[in-house]
mmCIF file of C-alpha atoms in Angstrom:
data_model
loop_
_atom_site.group_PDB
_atom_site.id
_atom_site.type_symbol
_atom_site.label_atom_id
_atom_site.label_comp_id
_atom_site.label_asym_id
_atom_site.label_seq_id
_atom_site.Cartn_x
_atom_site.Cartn_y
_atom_site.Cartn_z
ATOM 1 C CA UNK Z 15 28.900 -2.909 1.008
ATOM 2 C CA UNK Z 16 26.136 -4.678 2.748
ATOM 3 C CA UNK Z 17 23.895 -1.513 2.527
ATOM 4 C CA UNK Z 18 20.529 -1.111 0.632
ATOM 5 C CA UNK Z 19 19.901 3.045 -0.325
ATOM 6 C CA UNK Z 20 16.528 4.078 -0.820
ATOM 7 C CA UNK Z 21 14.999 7.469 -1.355
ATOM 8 C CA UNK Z 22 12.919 9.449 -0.983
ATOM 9 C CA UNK Z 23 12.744 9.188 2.750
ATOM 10 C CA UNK Z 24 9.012 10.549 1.798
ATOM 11 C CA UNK Z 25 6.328 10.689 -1.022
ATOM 12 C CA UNK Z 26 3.339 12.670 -1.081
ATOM 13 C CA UNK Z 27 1.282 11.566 -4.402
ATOM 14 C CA UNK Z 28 -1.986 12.600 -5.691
ATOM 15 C CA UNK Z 29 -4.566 9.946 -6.083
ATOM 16 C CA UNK Z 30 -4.560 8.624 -9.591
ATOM 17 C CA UNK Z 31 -0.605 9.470 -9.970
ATOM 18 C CA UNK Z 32 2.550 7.184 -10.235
ATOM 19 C CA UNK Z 33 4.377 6.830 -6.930
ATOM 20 C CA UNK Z 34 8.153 6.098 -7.432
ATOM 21 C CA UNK Z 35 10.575 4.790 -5.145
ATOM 22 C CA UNK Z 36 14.334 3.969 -5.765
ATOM 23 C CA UNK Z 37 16.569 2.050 -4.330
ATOM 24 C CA UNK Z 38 20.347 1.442 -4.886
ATOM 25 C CA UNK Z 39 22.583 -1.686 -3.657
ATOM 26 C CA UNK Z 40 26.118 -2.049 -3.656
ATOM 27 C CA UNK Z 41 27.187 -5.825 -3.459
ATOM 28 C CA UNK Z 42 26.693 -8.065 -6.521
ATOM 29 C CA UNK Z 43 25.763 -10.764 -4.638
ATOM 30 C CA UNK Z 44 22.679 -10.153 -3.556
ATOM 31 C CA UNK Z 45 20.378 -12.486 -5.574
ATOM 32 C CA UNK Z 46 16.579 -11.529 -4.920
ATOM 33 C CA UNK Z 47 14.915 -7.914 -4.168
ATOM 34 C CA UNK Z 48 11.832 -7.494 -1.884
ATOM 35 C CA UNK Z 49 9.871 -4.988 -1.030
ATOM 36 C CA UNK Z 50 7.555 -4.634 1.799
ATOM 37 C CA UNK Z 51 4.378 -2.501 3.055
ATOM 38 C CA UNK Z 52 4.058 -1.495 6.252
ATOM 39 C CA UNK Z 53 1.458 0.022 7.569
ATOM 40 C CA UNK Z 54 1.365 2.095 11.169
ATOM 41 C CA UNK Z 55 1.424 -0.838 13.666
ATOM 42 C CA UNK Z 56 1.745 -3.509 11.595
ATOM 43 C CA UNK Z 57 4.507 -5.870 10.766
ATOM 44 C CA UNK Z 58 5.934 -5.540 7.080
ATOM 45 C CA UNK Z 59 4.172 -7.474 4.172
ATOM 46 C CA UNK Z 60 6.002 -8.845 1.595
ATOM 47 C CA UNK Z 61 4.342 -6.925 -1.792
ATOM 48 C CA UNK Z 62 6.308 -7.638 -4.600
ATOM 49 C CA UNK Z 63 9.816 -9.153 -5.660
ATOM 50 C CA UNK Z 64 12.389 -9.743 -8.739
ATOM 51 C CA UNK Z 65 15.245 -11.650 -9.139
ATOM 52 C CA UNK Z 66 18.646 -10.103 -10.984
ATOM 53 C CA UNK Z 67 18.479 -12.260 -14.143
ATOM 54 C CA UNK Z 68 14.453 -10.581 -14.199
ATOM 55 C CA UNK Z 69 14.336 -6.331 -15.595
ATOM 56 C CA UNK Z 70 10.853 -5.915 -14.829
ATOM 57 C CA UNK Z 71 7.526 -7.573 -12.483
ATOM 58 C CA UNK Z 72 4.088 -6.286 -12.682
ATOM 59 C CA UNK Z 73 1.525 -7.532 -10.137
ATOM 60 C CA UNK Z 74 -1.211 -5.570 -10.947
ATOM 61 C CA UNK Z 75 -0.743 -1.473 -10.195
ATOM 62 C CA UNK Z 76 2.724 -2.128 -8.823
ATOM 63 C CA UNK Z 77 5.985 -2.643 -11.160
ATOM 64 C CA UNK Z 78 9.459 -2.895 -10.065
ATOM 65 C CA UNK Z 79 11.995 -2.147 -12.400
ATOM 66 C CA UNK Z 80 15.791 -3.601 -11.888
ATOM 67 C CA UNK Z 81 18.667 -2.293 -13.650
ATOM 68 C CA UNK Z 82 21.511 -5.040 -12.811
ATOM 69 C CA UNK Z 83 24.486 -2.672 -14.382
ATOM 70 C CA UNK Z 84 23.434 0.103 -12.158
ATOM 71 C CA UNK Z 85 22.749 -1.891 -9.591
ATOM 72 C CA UNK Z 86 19.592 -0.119 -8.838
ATOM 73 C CA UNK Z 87 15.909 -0.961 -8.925
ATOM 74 C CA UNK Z 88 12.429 0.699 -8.504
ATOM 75 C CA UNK Z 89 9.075 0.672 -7.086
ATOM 76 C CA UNK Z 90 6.667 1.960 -9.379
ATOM 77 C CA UNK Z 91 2.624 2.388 -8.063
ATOM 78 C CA UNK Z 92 0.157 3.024 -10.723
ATOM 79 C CA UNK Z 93 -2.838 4.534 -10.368
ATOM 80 C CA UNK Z 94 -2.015 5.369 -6.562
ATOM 81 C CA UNK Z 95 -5.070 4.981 -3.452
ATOM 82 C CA UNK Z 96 -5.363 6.657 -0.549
ATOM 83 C CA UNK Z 97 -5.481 3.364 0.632
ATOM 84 C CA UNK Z 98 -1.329 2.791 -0.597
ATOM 85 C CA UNK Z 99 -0.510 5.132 1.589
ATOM 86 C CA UNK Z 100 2.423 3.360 4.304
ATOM 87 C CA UNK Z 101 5.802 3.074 4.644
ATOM 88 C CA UNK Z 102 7.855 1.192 1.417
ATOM 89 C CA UNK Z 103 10.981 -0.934 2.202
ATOM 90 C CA UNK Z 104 13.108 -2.002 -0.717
ATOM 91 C CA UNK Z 105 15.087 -5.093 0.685
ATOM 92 C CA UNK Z 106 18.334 -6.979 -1.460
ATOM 93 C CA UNK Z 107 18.738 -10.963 0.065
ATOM 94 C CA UNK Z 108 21.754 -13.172 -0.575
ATOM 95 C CA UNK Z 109 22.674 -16.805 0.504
ATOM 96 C CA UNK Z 110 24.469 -16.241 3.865
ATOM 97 C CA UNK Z 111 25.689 -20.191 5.086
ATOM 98 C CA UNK Z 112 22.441 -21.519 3.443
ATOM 99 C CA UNK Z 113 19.608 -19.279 4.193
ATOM 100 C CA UNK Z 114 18.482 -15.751 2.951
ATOM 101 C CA UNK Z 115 19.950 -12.658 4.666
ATOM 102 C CA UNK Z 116 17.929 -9.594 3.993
ATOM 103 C CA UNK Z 117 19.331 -6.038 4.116
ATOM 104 C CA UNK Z 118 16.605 -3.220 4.291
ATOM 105 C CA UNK Z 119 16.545 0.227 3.313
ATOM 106 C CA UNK Z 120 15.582 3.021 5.566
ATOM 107 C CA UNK Z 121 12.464 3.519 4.160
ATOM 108 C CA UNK Z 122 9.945 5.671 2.018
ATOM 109 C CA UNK Z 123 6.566 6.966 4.101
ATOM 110 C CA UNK Z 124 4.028 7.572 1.257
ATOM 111 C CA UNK Z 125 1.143 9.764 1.464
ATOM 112 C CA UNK Z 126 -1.720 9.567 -1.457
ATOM 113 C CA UNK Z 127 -4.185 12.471 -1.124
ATOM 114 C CA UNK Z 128 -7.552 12.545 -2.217
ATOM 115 C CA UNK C 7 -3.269 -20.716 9.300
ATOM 116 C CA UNK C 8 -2.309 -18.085 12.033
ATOM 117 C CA UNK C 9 0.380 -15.629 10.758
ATOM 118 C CA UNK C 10 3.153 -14.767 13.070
ATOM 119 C CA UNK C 11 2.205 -14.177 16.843
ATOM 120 C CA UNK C 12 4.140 -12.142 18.992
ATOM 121 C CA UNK C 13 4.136 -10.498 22.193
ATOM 122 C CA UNK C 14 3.267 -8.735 24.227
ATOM 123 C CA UNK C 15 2.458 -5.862 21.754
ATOM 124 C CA UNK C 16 3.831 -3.201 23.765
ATOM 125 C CA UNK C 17 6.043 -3.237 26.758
ATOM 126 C CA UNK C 18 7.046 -0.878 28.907
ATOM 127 C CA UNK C 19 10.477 -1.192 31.566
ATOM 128 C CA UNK C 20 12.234 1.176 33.336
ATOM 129 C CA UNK C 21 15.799 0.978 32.842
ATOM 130 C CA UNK C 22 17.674 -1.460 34.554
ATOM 131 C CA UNK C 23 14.860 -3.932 34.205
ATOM 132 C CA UNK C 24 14.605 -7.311 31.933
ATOM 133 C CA UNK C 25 12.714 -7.636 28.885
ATOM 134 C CA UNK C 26 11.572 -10.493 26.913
ATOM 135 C CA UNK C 27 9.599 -11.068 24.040
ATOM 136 C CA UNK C 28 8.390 -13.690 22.445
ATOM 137 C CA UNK C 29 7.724 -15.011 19.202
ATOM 138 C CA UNK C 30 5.310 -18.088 17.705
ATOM 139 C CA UNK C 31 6.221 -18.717 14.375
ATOM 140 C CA UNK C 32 3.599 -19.645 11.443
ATOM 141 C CA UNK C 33 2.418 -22.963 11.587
ATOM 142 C CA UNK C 34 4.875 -25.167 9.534
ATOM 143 C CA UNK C 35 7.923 -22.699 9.982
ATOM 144 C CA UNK C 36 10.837 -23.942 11.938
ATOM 145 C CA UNK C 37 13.399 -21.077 11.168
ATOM 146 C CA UNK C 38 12.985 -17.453 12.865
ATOM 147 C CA UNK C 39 14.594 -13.969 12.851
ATOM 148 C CA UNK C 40 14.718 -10.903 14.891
ATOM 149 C CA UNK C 41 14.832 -7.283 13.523
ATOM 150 C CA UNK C 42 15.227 -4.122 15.239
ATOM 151 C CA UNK C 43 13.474 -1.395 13.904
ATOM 152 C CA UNK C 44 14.482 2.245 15.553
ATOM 153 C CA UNK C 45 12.056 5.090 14.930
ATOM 154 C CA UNK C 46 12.557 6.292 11.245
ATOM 155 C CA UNK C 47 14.566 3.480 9.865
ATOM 156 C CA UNK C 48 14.271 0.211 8.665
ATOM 157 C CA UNK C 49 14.662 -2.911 9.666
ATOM 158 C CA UNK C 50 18.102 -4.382 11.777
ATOM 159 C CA UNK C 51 18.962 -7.889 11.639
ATOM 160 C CA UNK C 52 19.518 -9.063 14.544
ATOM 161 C CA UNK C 53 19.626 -13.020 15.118
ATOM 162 C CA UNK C 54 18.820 -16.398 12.873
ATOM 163 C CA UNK C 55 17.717 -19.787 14.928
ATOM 164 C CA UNK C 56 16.354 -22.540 13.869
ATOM 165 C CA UNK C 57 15.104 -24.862 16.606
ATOM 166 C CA UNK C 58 17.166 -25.140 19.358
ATOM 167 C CA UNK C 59 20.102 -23.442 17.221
ATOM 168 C CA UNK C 60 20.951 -20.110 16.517
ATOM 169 C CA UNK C 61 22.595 -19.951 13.368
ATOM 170 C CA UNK C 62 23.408 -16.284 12.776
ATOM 171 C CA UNK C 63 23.762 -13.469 15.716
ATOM 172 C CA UNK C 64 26.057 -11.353 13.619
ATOM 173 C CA UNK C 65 23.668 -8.605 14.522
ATOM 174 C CA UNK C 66 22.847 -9.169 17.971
ATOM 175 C CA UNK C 67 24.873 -6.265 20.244
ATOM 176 C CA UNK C 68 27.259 -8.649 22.164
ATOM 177 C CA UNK C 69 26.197 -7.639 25.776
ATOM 178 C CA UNK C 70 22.647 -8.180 27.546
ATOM 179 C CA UNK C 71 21.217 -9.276 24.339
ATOM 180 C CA UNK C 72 20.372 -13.362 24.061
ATOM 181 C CA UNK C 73 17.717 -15.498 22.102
ATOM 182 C CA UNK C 74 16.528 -18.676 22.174
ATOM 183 C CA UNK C 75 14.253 -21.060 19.803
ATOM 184 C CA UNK C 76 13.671 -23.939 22.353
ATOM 185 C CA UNK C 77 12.324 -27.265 20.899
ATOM 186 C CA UNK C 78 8.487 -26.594 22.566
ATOM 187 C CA UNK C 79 7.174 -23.101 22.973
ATOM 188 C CA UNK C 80 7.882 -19.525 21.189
ATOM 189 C CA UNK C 81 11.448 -18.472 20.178
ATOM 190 C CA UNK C 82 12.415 -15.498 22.999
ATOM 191 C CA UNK C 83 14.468 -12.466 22.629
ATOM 192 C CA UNK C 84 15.715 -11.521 26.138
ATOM 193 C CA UNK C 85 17.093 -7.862 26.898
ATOM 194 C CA UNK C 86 18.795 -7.915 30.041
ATOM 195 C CA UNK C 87 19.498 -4.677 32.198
ATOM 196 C CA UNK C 88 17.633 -2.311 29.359
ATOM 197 C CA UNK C 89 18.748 1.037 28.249
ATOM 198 C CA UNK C 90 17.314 4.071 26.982
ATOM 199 C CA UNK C 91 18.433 3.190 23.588
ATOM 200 C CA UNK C 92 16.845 -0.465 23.722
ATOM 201 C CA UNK C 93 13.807 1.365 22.860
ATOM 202 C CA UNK C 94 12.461 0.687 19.071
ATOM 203 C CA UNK C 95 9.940 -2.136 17.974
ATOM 204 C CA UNK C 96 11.071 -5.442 17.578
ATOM 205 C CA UNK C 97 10.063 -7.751 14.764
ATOM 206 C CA UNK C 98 9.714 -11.955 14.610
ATOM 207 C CA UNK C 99 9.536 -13.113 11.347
ATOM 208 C CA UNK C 100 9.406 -17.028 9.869
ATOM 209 C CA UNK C 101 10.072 -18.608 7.152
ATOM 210 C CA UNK C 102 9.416 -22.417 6.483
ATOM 211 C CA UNK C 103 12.419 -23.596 4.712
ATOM 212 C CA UNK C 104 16.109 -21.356 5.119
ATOM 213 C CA UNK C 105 15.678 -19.932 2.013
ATOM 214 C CA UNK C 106 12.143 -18.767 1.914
ATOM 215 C CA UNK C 107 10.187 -15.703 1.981
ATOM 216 C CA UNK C 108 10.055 -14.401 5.592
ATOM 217 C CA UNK C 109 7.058 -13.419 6.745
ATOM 218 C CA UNK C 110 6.616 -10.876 9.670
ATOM 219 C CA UNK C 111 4.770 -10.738 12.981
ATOM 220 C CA UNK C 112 3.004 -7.745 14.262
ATOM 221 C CA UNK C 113 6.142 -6.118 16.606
ATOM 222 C CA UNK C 114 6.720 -5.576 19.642
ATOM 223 C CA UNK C 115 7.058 -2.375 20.670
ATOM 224 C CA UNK C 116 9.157 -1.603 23.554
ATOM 225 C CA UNK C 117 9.544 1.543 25.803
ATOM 226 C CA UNK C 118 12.845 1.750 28.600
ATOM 227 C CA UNK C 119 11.576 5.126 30.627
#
């Protein structure tokens, strides 16, 4: 119940097109969805994040998209850059004895090719 | 403002040995967490303290595993007598009130030849 799904486990995009990644929770109380980039060596950055009461949240080329009945939301990349290319984690939080516990998925290594 | 320090970077014990690694939160941030992040997966949670209290271990294994956020100086995640399967790269991150946005440190990536 505490598990975040994501897929695909890997993404290999041409530069220009629309990386997608999904990912799929199970336990309705999660109240806010991260996502993080990581690149190789590096810590994970906080990118871009919606709460459930939110459907969509554009920051500039990236979109996610949360369906609250399907308990699923999305990672959408527009115009993708070499440059995007790292590993994606879709995260779900939820108020564990007054802070934030955050469950991540497994993961989603994108490639964008020149 | 320095982001999240931690290290060393990489460490390297042969099994049997002690490992600890340590963590300097962002300037400002009093609460820290530990992830555990084996090859290919994401990120474990592993332990919660705020200074001089740990609030959450729930996923801290129960043995050889301890951590500490004293009131001076970094928090520390000791591994005691390490294994094999200790190795993966372990992550600090801080946040400045309970409920905020954590943000990450560069790993530490440990090796147990």
């Amino acid at each position: 119940q505490q598990q975040v799904k994501q897929s695909p486990q890997s993404l290999i995009v041409q530069k220009g097109g629309i990386s997608i990644i999904n990912c799929a929770y199970e336990n309705t109380a999660f109240d806010y969805f991260p996502w993080y980039q990581q690149f190789p060596g590096k810590g994970p950055a906080l990118l871009i994040a919606i709460r459930p009461d939110v459907s969509e949240k554009k920051e500039g080329r990236f979109t996610i998209s949360f369906n609250k009945s399907a308990k699923q939301f999305s990672l959408h990349i527009m115009d993708s850059q070499p440059g995007d290319s790292a590993t994606y984690f879709c995260a779900a939080s939820m108020n564990s004895g007054g802070y934030q516990k955050v469950t991540f998925g497994t993961g989603t290594k994108l490639q964008v090719i020149p | 403002n320095a982001g999240v320090m931690q290290n060393p970077r990489h460490l390297v014990r042969r099994r049997g040995q002690e490992a600890r690694l340590r963590c300097s939160p962002m300037k400002g941030h009093s609460h820290v967490y530990w992830y555990r992040q084996l090859p290919e997966e994401g990120l474990k949670f592993m332990v919660y303290l705020q200074k001089e209290n740990i609030i959450d271990e729930s996923g801290m294994p129960k043995e050889r595993f301890s951590a500490e956020f004293p009131k001076e100086g970094p928090s520390i995640l000791r591994i005691q007598q390490v294994v094999r399967g200790d190795s993966a790269a372990y992550f600090c991150a801080s946040s400045p009130i309970s409920a905020g946005t954590q943000y990450f440190g560069p790993g530490t990536r440990l090796t147990v030849l």
